PDB file of C-alpha atoms in Angstrom:
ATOM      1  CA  UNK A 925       8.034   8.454  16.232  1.00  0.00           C
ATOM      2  CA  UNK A 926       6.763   6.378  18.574  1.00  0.00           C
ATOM      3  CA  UNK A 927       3.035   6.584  17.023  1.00  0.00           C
ATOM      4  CA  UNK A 928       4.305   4.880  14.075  1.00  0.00           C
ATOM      5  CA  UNK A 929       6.456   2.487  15.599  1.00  0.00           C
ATOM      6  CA  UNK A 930       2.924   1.393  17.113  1.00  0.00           C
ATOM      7  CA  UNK A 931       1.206   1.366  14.068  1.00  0.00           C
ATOM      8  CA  UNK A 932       3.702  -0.619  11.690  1.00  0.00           C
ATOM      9  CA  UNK A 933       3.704  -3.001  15.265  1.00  0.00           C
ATOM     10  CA  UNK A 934       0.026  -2.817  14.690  1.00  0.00           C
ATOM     11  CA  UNK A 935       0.245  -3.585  11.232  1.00  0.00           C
ATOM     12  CA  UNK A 936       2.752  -6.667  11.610  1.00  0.00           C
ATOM     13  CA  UNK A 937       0.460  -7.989  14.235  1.00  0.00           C
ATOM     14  CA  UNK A 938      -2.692  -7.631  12.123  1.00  0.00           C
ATOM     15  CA  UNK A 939      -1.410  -8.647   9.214  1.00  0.00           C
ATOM     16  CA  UNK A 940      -0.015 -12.143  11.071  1.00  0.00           C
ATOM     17  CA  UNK A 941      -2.488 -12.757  12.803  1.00  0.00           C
ATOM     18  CA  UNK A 942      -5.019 -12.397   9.427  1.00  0.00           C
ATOM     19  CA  UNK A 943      -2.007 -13.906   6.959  1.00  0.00           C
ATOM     20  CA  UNK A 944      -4.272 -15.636   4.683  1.00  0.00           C
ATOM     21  CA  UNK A 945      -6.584 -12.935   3.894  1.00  0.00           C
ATOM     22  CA  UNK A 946      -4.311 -10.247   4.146  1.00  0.00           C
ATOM     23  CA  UNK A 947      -1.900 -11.581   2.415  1.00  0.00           C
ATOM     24  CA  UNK A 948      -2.742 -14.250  -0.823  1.00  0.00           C
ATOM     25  CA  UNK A 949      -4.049 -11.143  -2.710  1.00  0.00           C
ATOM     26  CA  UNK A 950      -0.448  -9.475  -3.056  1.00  0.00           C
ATOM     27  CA  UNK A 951       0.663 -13.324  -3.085  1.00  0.00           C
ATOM     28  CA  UNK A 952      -1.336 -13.953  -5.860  1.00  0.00           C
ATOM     29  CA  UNK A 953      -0.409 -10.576  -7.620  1.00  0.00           C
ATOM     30  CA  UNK A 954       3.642 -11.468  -7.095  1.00  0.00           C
ATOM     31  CA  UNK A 955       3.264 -14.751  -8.548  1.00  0.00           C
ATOM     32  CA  UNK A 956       1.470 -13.408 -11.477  1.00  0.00           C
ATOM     33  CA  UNK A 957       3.756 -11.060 -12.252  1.00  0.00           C
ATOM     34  CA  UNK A 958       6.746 -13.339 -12.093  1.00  0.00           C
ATOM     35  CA  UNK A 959       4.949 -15.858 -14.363  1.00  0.00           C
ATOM     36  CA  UNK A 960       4.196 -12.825 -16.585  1.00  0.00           C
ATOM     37  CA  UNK A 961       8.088 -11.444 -16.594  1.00  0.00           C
ATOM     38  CA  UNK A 962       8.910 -15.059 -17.693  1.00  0.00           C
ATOM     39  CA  UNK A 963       6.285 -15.092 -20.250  1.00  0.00           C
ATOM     40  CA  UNK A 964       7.265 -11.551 -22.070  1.00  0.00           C
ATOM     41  CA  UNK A 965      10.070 -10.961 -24.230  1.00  0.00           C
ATOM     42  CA  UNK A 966      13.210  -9.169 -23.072  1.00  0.00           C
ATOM     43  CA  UNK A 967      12.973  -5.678 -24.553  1.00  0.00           C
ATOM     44  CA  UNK A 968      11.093  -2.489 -23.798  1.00  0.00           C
ATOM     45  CA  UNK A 969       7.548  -3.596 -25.190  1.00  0.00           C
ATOM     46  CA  UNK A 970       8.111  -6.967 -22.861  1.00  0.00           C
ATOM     47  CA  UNK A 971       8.477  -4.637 -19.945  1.00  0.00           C
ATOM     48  CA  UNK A 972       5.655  -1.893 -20.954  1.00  0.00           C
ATOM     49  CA  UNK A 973       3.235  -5.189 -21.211  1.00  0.00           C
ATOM     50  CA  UNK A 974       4.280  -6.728 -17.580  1.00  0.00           C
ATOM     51  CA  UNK A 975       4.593  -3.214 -15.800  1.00  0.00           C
ATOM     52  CA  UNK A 976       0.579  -2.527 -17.039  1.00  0.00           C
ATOM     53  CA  UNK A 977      -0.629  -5.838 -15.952  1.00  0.00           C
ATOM     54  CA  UNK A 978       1.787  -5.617 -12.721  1.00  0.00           C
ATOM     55  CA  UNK A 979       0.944  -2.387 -11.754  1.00  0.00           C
ATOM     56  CA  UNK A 980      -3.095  -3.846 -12.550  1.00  0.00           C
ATOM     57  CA  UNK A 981      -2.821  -6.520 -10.329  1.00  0.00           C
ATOM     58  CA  UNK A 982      -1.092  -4.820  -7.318  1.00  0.00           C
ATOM     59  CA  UNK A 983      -4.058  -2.408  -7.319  1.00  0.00           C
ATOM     60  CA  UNK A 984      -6.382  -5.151  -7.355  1.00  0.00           C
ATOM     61  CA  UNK A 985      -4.461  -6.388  -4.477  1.00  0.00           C
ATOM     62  CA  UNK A 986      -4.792  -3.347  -2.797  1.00  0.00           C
ATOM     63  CA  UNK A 987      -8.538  -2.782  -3.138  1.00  0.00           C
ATOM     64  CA  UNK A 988      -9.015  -6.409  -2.310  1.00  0.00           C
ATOM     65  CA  UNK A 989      -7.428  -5.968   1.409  1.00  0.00           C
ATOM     66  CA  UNK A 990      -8.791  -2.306   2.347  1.00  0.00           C
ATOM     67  CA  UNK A 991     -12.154  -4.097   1.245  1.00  0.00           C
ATOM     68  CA  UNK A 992     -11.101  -7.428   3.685  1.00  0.00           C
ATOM     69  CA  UNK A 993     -10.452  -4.985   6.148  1.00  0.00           C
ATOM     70  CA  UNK A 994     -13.547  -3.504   6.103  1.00  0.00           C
ATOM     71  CA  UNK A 995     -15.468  -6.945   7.105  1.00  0.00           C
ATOM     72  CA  UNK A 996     -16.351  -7.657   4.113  1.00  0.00           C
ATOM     73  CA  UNK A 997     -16.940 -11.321   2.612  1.00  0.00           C
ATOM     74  CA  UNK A 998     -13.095 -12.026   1.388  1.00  0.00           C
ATOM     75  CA  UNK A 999     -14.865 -13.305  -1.942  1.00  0.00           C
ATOM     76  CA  UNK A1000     -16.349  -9.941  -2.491  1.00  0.00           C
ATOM     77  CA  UNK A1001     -13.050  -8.489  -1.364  1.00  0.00           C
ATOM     78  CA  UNK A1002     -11.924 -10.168  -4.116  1.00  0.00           C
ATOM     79  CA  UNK A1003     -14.277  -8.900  -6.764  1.00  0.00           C
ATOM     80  CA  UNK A1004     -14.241  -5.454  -5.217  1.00  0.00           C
ATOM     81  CA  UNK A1005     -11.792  -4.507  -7.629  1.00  0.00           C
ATOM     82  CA  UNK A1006     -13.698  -5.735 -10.943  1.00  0.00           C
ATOM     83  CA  UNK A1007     -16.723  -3.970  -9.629  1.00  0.00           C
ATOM     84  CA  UNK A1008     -14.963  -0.405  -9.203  1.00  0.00           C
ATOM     85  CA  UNK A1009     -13.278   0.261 -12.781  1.00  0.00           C
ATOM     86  CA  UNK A1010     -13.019   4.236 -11.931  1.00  0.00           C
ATOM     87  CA  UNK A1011      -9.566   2.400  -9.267  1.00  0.00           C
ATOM     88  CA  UNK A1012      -7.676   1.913 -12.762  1.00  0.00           C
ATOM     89  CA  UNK A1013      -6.880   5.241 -12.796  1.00  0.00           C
ATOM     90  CA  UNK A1014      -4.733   4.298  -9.566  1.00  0.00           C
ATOM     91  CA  UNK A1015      -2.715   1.986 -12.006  1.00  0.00           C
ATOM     92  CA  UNK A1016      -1.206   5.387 -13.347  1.00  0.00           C
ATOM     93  CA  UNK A1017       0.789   5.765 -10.189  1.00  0.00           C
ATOM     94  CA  UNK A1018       1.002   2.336  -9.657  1.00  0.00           C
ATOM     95  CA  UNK A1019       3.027   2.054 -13.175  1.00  0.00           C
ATOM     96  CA  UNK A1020       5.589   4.863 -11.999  1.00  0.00           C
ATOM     97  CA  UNK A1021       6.145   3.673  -9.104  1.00  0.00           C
ATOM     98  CA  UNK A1022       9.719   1.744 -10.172  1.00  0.00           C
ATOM     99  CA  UNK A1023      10.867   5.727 -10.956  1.00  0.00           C
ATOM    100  CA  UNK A1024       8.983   6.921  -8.165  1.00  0.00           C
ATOM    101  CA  UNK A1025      11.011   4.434  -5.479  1.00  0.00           C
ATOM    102  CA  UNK A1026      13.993   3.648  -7.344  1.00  0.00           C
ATOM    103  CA  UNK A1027      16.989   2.852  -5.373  1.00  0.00           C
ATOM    104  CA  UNK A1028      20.752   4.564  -7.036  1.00  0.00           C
ATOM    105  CA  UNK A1029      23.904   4.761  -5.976  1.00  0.00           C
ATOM    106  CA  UNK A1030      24.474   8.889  -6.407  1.00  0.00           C
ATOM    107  CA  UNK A1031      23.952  11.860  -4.768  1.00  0.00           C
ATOM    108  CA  UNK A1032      20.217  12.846  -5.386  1.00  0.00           C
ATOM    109  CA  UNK A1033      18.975   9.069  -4.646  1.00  0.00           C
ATOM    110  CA  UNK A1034      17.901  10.163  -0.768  1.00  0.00           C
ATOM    111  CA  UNK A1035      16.145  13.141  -2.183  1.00  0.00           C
ATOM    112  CA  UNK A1036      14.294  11.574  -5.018  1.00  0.00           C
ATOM    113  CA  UNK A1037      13.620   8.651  -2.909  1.00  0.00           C
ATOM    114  CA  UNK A1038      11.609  10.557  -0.332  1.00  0.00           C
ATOM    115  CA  UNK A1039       9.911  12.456  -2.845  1.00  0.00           C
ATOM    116  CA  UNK A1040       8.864   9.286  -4.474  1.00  0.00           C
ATOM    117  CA  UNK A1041       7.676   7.880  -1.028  1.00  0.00           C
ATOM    118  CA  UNK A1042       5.552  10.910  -0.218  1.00  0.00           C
ATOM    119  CA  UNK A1043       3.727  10.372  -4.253  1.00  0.00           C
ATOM    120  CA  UNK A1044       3.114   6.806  -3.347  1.00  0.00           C
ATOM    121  CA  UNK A1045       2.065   7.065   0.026  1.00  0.00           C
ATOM    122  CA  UNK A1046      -0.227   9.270  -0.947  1.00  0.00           C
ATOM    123  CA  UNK A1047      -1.761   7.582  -3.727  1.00  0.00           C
ATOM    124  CA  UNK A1048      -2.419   4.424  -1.055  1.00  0.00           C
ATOM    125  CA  UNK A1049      -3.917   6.118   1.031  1.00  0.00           C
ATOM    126  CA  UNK A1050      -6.494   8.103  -1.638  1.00  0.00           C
ATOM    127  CA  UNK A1051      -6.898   4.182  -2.763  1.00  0.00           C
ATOM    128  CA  UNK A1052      -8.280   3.694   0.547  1.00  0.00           C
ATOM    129  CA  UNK A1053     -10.124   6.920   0.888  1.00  0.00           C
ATOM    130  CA  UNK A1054     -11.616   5.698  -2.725  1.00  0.00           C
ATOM    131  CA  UNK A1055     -12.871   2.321  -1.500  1.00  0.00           C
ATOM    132  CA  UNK A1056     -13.961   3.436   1.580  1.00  0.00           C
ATOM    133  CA  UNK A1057     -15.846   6.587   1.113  1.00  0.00           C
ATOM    134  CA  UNK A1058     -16.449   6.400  -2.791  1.00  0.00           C
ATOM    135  CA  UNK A1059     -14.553   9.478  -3.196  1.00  0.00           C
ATOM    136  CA  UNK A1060     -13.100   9.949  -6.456  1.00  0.00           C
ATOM    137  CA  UNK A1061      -9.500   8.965  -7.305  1.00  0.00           C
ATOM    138  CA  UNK A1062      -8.594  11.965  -8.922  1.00  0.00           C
ATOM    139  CA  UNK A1063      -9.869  14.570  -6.029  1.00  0.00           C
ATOM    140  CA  UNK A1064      -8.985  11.750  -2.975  1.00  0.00           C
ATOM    141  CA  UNK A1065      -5.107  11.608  -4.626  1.00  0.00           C
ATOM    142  CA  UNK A1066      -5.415  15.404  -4.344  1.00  0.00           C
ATOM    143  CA  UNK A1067      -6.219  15.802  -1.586  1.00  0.00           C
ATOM    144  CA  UNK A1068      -4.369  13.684   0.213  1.00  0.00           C
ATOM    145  CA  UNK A1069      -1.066  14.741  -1.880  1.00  0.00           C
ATOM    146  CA  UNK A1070      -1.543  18.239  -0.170  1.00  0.00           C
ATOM    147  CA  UNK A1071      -1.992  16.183   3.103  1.00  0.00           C
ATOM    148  CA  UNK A1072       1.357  14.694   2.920  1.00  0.00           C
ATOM    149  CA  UNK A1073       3.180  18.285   1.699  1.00  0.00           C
ATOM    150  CA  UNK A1074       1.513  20.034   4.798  1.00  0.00           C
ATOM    151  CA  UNK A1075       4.525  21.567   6.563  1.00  0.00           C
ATOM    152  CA  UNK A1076       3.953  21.324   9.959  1.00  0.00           C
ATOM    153  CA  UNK A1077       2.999  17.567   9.466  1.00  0.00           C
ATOM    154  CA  UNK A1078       6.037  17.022   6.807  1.00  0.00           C
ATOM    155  CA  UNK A1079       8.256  15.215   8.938  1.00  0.00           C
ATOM    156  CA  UNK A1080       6.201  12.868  10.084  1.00  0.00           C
ATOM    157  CA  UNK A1081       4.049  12.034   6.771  1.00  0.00           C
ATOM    158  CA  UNK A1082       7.905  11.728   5.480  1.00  0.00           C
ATOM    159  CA  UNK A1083       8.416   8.807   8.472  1.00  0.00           C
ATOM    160  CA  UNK A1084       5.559   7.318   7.442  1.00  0.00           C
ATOM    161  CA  UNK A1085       5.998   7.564   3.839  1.00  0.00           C
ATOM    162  CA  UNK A1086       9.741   6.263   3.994  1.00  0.00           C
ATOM    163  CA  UNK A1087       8.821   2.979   6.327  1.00  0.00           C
ATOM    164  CA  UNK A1088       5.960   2.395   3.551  1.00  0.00           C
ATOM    165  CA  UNK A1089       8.230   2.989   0.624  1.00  0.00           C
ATOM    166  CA  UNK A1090      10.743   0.387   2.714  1.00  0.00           C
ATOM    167  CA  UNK A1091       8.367  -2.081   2.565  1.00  0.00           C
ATOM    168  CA  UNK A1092       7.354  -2.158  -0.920  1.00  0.00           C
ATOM    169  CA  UNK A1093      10.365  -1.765  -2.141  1.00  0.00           C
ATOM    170  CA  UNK A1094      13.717  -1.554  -0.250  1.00  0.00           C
ATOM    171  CA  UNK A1095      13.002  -5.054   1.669  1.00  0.00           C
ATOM    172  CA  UNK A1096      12.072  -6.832  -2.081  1.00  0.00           C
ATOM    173  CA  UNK A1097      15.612  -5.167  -3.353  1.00  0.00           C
ATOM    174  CA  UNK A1098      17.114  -6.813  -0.538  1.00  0.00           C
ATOM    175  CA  UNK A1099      15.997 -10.499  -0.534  1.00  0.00           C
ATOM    176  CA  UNK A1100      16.697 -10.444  -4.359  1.00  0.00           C
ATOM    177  CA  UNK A1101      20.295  -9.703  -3.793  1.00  0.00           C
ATOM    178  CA  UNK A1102      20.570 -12.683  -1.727  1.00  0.00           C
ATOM    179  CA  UNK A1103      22.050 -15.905  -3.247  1.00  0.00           C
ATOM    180  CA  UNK A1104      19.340 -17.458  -4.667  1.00  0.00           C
ATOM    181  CA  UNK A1105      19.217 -20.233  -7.291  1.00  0.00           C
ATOM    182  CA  UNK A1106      17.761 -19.649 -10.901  1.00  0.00           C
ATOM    183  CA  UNK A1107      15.082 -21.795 -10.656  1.00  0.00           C
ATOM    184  CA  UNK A1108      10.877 -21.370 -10.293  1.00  0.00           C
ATOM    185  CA  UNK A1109      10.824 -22.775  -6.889  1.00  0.00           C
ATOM    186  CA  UNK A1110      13.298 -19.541  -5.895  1.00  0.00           C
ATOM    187  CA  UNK A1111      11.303 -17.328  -7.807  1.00  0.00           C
ATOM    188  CA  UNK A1112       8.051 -18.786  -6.125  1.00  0.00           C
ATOM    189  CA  UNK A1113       9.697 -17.633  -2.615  1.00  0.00           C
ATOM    190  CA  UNK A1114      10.522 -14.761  -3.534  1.00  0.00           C
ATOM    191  CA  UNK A1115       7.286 -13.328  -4.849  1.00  0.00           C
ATOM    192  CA  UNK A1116       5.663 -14.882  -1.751  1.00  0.00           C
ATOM    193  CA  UNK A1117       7.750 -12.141   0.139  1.00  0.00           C
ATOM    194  CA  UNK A1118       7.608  -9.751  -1.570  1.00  0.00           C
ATOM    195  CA  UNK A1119       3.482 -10.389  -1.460  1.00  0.00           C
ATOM    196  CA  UNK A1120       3.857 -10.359   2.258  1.00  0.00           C
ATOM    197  CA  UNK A1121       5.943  -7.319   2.170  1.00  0.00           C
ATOM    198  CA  UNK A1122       3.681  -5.200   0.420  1.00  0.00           C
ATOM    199  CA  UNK A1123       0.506  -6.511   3.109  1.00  0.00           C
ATOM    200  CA  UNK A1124       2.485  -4.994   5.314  1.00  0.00           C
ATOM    201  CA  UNK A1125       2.944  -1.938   3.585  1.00  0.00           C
ATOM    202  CA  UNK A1126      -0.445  -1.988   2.783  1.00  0.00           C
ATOM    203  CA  UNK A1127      -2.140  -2.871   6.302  1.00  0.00           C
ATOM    204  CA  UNK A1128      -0.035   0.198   7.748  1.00  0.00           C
ATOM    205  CA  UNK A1129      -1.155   2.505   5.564  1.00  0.00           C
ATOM    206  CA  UNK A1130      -5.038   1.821   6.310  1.00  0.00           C
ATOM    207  CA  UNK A1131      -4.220   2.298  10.031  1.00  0.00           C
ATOM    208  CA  UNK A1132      -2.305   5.586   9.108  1.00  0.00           C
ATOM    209  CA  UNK A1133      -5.448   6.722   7.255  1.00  0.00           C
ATOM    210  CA  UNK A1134      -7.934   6.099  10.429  1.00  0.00           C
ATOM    211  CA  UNK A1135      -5.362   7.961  12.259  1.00  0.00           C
ATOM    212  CA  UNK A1136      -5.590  10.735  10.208  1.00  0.00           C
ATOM    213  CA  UNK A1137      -9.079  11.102  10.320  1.00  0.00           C
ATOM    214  CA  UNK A1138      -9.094  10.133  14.147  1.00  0.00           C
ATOM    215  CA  UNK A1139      -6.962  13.445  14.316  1.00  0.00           C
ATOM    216  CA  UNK A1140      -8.495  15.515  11.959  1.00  0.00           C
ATOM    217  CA  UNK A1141     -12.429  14.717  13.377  1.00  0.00           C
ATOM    218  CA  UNK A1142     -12.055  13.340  16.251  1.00  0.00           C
ATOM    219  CA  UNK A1143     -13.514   9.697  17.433  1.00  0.00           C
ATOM    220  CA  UNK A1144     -16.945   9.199  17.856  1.00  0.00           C
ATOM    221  CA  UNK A1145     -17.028   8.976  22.000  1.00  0.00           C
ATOM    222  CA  UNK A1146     -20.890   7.144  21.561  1.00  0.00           C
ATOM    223  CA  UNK A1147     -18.991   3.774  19.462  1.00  0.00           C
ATOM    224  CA  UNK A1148     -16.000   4.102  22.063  1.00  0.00           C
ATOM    225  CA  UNK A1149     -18.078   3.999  25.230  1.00  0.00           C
ATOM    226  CA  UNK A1150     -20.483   1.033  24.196  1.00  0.00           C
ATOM    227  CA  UNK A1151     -17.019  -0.857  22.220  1.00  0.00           C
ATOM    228  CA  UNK A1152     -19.295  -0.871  19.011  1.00  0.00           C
ATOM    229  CA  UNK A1153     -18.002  -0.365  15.673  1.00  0.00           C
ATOM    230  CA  UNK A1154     -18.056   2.732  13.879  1.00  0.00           C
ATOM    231  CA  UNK A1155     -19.603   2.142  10.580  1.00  0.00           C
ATOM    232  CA  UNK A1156     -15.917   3.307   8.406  1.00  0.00           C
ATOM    233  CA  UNK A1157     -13.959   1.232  10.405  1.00  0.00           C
ATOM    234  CA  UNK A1158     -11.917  -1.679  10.145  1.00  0.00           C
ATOM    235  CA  UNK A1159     -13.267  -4.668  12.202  1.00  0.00           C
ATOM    236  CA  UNK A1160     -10.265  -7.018  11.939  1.00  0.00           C
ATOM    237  CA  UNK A1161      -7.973  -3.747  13.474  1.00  0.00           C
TER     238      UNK A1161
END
């Protein structure tokens, strides 16, 4: 417990102290999706049309800050995205997550919530894997979906999954429950927390997944000794 406390501490820290480019992707992605809910019509093919382009520009989003992460030019880190289409199949998760990390009042809500968490936690971090090893979404989602269901590691993949799952979408729930006026200006705010919320979210999860590797392969003691950077690794950490 106390490992993770560190790393979402980490992860607040990081993400502050690198706001702008760790943060105007998901920015940008909020706002566009709140323009877009106001743009589509109020029934079920209005939804299906903003959840697609939603769910495409919070991957975008995603890919855009593991690639910032990884030193590279945050104009690139833009583009990374657009120059990877195989990511799109990471929309396909991306699109379920509303089921996935739904929020109800009854019994089974805990359950399915944590279950949900696990799914999406593991699909950021095969994103990552993805983008920074080229691996392919289908086996790195895999892979990394057995990683989570491991039993001896359950609990704490479950900690890990739940304070991600939190931050995408329990803290959004929250601030739109709050009083706020009907107007674009409130909207505006909103999706610029909601943006910063999911940085968070997203910067923790790329310092669970060097963790994870840390453990499973063990640092390299030659890039520790003479403080350089391993060549995987996330200069702005």
């Amino acid at each position: 417990m106390q490992q993770i406390g560190r790393r979402l501490d980490r992860a607040v820290h990081l993400t502050v102290r690198n706001a702008f480019v760790l943060c105007v992707p998901f920015v940008v992605a909020e706002l566009g999706a709140t323009a877009l809910d106001a743009l589509t019509s109020n029934d079920w093919n209005g939804y299906l049309v903003w959840l697609v382009v939603a769910s495409l520009l919070e991957i975008w989003a995603r890919v855009a800050v593991v690639c910032a992460l990884r030193d590279m030019n945050f104009a690139r880190a833009l583009g990374a995205a657009l120059r990877r289409p195989a990511l799109l199949l990471y929309v396909v998760v991306a699109c379920a997550e509303p089921w996935l990390l739904d929020i109800s009042f009854n019994l089974w809500s805990p359950l399915l919530f944590a279950a949900g968490s696990l799914v999406v936690f593991a699909s950021m971090l095969a994103l990552v894997d993805s983008v920074a090893h080229g691996v392919s979404p289908g086996r790195a989602f895999a892979y990394w979906l057995r990683e989570m269901c491991r039993w001896r590691r359950l609990g704490v993949n479950l900690v890990g999954a739940l304070v991600a799952g939190c931050l995408v979408v329990l803290v959004p729930d929250i601030l739109s429950d709050l009083p706020w006026s009907d107007t674009a200006w409130a909207s505006a705010l909103l999706a610029v927390a909601y943006g910063v919320g999911d940085a968070f979210a997203m910067v923790f999860v790329v310092l669970w997944y060097e963790a994870a590797l840390d453990e499973r392969y063990g640092r390299d003691i030659e890039h520790v000794l003479d403080g350089r950077t391993p060549a995987g690794r996330y200069p702005l950490a």
